JSON list of C-alpha atoms in Angstrom, two decimals:
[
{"chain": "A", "resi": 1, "resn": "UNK", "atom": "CA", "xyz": [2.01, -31.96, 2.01]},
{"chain": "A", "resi": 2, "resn": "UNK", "atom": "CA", "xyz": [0.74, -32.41, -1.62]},
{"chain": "A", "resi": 3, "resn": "UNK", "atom": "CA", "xyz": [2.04, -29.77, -4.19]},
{"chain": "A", "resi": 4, "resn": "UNK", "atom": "CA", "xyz": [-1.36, -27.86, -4.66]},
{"chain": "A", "resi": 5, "resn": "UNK", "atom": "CA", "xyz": [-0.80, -26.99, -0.56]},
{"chain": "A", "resi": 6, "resn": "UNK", "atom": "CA", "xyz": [2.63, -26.19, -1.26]},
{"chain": "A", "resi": 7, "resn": "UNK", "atom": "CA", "xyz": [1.66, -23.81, -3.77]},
{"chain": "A", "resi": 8, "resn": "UNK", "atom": "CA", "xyz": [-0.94, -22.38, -2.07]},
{"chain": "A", "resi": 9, "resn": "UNK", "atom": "CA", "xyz": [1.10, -21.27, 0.76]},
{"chain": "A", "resi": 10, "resn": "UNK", "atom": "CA", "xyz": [3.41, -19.89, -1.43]},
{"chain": "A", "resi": 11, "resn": "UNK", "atom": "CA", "xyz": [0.94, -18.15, -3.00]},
{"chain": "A", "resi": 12, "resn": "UNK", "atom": "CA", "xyz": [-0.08, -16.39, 0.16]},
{"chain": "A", "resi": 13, "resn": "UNK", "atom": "CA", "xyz": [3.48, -15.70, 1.41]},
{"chain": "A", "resi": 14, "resn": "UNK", "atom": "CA", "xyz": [4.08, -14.72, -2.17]},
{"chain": "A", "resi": 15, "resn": "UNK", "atom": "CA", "xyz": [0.70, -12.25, -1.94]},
{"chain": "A", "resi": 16, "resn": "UNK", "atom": "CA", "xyz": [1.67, -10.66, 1.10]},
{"chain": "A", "resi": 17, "resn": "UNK", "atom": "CA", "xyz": [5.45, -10.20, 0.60]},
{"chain": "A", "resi": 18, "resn": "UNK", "atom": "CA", "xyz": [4.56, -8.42, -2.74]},
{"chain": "A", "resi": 19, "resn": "UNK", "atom": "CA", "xyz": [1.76, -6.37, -1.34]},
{"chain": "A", "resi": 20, "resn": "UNK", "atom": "CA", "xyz": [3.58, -5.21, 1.44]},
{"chain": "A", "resi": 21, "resn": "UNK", "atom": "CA", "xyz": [7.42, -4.44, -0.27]},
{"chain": "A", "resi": 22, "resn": "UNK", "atom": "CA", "xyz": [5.36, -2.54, -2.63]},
{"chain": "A", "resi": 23, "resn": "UNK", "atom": "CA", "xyz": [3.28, -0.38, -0.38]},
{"chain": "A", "resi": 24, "resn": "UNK", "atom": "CA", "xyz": [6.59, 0.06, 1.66]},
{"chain": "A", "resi": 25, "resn": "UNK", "atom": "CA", "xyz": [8.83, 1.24, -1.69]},
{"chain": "A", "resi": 26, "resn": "UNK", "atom": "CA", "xyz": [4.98, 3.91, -2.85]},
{"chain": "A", "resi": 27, "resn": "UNK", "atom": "CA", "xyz": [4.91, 5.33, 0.26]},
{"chain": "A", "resi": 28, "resn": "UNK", "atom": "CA", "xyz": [7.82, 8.06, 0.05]},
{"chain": "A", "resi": 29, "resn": "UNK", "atom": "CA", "xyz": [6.13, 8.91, -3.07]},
{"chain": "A", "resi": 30, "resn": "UNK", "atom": "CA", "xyz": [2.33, 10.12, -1.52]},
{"chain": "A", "resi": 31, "resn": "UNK", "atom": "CA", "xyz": [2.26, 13.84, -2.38]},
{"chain": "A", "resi": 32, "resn": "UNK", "atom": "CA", "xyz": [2.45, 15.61, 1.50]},
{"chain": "A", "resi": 33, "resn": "UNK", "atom": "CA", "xyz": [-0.32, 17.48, 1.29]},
{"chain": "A", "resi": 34, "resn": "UNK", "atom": "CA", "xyz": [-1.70, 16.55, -1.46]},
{"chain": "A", "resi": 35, "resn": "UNK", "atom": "CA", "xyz": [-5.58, 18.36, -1.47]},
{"chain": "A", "resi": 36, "resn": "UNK", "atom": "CA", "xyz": [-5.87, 18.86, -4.39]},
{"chain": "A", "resi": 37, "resn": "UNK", "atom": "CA", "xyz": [-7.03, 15.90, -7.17]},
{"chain": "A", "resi": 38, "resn": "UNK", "atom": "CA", "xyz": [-4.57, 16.65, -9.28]},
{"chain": "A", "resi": 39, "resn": "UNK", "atom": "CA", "xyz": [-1.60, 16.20, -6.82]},
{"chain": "A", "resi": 40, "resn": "UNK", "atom": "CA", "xyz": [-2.81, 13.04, -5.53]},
{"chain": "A", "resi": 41, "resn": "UNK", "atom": "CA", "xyz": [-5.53, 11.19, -8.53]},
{"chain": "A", "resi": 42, "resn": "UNK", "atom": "CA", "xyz": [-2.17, 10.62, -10.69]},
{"chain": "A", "resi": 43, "resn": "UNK", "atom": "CA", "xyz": [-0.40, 8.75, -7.72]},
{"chain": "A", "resi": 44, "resn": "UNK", "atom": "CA", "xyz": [-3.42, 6.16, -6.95]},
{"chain": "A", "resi": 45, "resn": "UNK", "atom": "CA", "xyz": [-3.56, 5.75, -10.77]},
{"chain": "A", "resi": 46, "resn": "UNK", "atom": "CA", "xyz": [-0.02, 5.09, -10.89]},
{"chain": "A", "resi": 47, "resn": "UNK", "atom": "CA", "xyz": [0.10, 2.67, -7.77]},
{"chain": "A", "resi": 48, "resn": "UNK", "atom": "CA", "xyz": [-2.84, 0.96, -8.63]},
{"chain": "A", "resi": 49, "resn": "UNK", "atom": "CA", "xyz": [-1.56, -0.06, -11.93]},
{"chain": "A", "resi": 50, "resn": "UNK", "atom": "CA", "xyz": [2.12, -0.46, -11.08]},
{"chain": "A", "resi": 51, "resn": "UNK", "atom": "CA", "xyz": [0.90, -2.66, -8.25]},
{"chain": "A", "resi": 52, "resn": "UNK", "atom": "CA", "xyz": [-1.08, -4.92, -10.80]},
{"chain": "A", "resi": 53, "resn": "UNK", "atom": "CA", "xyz": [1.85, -5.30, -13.24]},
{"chain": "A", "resi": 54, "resn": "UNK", "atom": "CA", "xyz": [4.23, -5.91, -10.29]},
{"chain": "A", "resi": 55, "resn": "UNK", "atom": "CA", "xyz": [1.89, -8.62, -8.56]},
{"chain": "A", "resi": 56, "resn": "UNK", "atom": "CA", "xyz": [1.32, -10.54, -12.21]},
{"chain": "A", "resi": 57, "resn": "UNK", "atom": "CA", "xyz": [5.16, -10.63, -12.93]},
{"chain": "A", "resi": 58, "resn": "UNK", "atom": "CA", "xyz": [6.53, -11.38, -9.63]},
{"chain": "A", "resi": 59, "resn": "UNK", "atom": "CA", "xyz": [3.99, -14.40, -9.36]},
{"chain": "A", "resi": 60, "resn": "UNK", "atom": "CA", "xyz": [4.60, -15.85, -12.66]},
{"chain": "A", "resi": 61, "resn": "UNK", "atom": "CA", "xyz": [8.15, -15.31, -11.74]},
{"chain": "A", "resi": 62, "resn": "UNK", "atom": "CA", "xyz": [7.45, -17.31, -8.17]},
{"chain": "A", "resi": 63, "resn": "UNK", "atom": "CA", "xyz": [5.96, -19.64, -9.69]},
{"chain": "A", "resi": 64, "resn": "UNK", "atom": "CA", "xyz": [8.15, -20.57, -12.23]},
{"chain": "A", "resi": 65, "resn": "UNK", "atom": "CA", "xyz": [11.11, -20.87, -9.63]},
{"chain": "A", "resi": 66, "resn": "UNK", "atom": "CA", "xyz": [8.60, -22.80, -7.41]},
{"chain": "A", "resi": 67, "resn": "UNK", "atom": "CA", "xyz": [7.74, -25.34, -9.93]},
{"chain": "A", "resi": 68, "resn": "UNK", "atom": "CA", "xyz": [11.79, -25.66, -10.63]},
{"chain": "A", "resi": 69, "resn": "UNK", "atom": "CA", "xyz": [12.15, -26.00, -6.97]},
{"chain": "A", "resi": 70, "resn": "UNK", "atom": "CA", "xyz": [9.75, -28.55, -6.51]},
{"chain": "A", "resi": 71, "resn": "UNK", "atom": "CA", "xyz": [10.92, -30.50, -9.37]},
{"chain": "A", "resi": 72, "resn": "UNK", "atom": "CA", "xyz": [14.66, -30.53, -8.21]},
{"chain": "A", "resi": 73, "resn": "UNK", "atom": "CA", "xyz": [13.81, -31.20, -4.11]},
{"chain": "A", "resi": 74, "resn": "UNK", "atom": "CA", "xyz": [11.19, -33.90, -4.68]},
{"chain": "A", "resi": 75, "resn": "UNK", "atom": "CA", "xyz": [12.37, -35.19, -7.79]},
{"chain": "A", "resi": 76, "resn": "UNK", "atom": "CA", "xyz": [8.09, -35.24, -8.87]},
{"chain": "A", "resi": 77, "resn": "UNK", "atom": "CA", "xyz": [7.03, -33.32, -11.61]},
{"chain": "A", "resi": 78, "resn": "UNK", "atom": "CA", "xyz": [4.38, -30.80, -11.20]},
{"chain": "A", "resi": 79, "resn": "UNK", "atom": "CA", "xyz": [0.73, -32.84, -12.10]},
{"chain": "A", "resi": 80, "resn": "UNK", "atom": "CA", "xyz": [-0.17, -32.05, -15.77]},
{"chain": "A", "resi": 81, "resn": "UNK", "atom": "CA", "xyz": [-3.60, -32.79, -15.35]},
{"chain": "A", "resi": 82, "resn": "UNK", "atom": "CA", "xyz": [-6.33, -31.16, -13.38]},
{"chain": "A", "resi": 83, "resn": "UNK", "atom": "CA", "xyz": [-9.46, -33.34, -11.96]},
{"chain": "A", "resi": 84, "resn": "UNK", "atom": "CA", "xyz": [-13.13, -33.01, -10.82]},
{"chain": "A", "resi": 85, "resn": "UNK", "atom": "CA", "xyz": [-11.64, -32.06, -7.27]},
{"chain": "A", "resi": 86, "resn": "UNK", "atom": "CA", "xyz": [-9.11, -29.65, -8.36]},
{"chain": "A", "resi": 87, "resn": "UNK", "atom": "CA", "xyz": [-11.84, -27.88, -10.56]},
{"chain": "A", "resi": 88, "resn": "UNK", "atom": "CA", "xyz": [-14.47, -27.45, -8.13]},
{"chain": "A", "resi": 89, "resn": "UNK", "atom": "CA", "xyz": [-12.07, -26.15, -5.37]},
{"chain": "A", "resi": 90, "resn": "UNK", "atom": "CA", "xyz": [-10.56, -23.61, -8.33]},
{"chain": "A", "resi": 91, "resn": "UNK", "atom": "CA", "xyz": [-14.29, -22.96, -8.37]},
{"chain": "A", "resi": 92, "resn": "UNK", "atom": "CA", "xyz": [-14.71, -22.15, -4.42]},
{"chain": "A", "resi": 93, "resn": "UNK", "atom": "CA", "xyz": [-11.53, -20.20, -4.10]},
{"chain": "A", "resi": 94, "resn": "UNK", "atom": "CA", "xyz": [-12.83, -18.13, -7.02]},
{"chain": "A", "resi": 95, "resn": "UNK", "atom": "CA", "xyz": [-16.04, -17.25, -6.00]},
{"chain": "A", "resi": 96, "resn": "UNK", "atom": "CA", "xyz": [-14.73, -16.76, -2.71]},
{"chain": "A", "resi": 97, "resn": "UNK", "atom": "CA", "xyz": [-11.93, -14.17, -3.86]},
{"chain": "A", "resi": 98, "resn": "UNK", "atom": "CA", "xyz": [-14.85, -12.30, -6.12]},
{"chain": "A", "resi": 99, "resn": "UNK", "atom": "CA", "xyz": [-16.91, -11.76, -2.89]},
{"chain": "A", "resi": 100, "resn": "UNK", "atom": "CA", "xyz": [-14.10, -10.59, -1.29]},
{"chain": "A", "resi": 101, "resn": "UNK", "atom": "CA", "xyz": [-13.37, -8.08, -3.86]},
{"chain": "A", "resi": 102, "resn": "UNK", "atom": "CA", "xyz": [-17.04, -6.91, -4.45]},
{"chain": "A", "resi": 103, "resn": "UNK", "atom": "CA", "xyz": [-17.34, -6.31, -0.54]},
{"chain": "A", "resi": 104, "resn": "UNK", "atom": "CA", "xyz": [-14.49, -3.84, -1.15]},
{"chain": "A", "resi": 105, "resn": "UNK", "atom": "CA", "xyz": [-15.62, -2.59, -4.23]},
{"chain": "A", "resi": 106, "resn": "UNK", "atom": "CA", "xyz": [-19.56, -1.84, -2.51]},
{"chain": "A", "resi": 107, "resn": "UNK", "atom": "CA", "xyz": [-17.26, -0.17, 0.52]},
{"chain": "A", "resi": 108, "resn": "UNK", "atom": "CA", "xyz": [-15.34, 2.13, -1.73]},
{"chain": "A", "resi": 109, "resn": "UNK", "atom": "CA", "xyz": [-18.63, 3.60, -3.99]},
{"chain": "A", "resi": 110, "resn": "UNK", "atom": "CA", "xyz": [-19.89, 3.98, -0.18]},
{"chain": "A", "resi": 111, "resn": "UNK", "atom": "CA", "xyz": [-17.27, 5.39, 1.02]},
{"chain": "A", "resi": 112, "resn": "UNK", "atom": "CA", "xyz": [-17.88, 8.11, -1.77]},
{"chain": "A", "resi": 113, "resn": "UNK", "atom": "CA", "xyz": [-21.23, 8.37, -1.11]},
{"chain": "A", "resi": 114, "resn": "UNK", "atom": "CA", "xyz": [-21.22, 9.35, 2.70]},
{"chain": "A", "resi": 115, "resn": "UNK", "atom": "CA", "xyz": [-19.04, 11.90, 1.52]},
{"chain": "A", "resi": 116, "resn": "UNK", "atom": "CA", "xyz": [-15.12, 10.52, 2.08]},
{"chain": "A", "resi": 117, "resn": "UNK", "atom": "CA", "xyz": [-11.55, 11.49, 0.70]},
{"chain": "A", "resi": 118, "resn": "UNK", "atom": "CA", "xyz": [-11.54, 9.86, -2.71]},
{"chain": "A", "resi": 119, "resn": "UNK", "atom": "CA", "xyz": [-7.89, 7.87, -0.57]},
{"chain": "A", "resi": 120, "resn": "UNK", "atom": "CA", "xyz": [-10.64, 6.72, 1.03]},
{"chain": "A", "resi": 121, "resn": "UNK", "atom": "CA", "xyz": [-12.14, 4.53, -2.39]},
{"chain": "A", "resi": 122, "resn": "UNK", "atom": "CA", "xyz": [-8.89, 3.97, -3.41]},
{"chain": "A", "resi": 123, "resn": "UNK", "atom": "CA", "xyz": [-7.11, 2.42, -0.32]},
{"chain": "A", "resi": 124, "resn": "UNK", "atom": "CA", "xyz": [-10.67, 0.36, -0.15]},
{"chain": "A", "resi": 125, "resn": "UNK", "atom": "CA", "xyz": [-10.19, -0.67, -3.81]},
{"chain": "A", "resi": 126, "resn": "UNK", "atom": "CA", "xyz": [-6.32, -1.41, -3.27]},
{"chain": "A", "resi": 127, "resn": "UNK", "atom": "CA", "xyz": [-6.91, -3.39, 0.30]},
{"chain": "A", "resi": 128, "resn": "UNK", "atom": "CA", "xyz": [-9.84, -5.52, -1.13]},
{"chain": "A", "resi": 129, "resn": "UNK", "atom": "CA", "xyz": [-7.74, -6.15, -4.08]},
{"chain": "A", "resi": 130, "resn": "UNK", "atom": "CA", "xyz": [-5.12, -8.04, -1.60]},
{"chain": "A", "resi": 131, "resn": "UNK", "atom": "CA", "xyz": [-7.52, -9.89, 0.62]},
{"chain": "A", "resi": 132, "resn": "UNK", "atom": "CA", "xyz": [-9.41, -11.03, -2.70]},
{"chain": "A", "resi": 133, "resn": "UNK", "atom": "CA", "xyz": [-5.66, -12.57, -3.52]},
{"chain": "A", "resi": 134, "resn": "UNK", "atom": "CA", "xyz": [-5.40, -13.88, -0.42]},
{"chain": "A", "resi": 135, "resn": "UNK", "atom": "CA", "xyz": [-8.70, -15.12, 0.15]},
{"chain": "A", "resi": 136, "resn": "UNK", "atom": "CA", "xyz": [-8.33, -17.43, -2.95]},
{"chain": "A", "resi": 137, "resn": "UNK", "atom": "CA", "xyz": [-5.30, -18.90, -1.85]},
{"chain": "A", "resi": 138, "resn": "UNK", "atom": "CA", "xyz": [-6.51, -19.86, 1.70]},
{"chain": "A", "resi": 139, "resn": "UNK", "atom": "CA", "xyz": [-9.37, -21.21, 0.18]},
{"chain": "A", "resi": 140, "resn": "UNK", "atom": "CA", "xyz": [-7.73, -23.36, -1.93]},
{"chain": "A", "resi": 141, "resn": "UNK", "atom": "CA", "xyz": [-5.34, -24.31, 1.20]},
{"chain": "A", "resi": 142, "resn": "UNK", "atom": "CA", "xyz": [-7.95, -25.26, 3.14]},
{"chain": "A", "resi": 143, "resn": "UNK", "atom": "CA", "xyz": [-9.66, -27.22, 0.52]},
{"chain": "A", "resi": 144, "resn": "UNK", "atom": "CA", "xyz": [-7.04, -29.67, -0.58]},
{"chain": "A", "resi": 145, "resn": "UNK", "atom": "CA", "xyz": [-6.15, -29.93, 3.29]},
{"chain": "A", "resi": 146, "resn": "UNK", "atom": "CA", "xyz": [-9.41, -30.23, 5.07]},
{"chain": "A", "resi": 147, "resn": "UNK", "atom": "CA", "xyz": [-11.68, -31.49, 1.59]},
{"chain": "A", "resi": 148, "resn": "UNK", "atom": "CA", "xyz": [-14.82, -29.98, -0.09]}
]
């Protein structure tokens, strides 16, 4: 397995695991009945950003330990360079991830419009957020194994 496969499925595990631990650790703090916006609007703000800052550290943290990893197992070093291929499949897993994420974006301002919970827009936003991550890193999996 080359190393951009490698680090594409630690991407995803990586994606998932954080997504996941985080939901899990929010949870117990959801406001029980929480009706009213101002009981419950300050939580999605706070787990939507919290969730952002966690995700960007704890990746550039995995990937700096993967890279280490790597280095010490295989004895390579990571490849300093980046080439027509590895550009244009960059390119595929992006556009890829941004449909993803504007699927869920469309669902959550129509979520709002036939009338739903605004958890409803923000759970959307939140869920399409995470496939969008995912999505990319698939992508990207699939691409350096299968070709463009």
């Amino acid at each position: 397995m080359t190393y951009q496969e490698k680090k594409s499925i630690v991407s995803i595990v990586s994606a998932v695991i954080i997504f996941v631990s985080f939901s899990f650790w929010m949870y117990p703090q959801y406001p029980i009945g929480g009706v009213l916006e101002d009981q419950f609007l300050p939580f999605w703000g706070r787990f939507v950003l919290l969730l952002t800052l966690v995700s960007i550290i704890a990746h550039i943290i995995i990937s700096i330990i993967f890279n280490i990893l790597f280095s010490v197992t295989t004895k390579e070093k990571q490849p300093s360079f980046e080439d027509e291929l590895d550009k244009l499949i960059a390119l595929k897993a992006n556009r890829n991830s941004f449909f993803i994420f504007i699927l869920g974006f469309l669902s959550s301002m129509t979520a709002l419009v036939i009338s739903q919970p605004l958890q409803v827009m923000f759970i959307i936003l939140i869920i399409s957020g995470f496939l969008a991550d995912v999505t990319g890193s698939v992508t990207k999996f699939y691409h350096y194994r299968k070709g463009v």
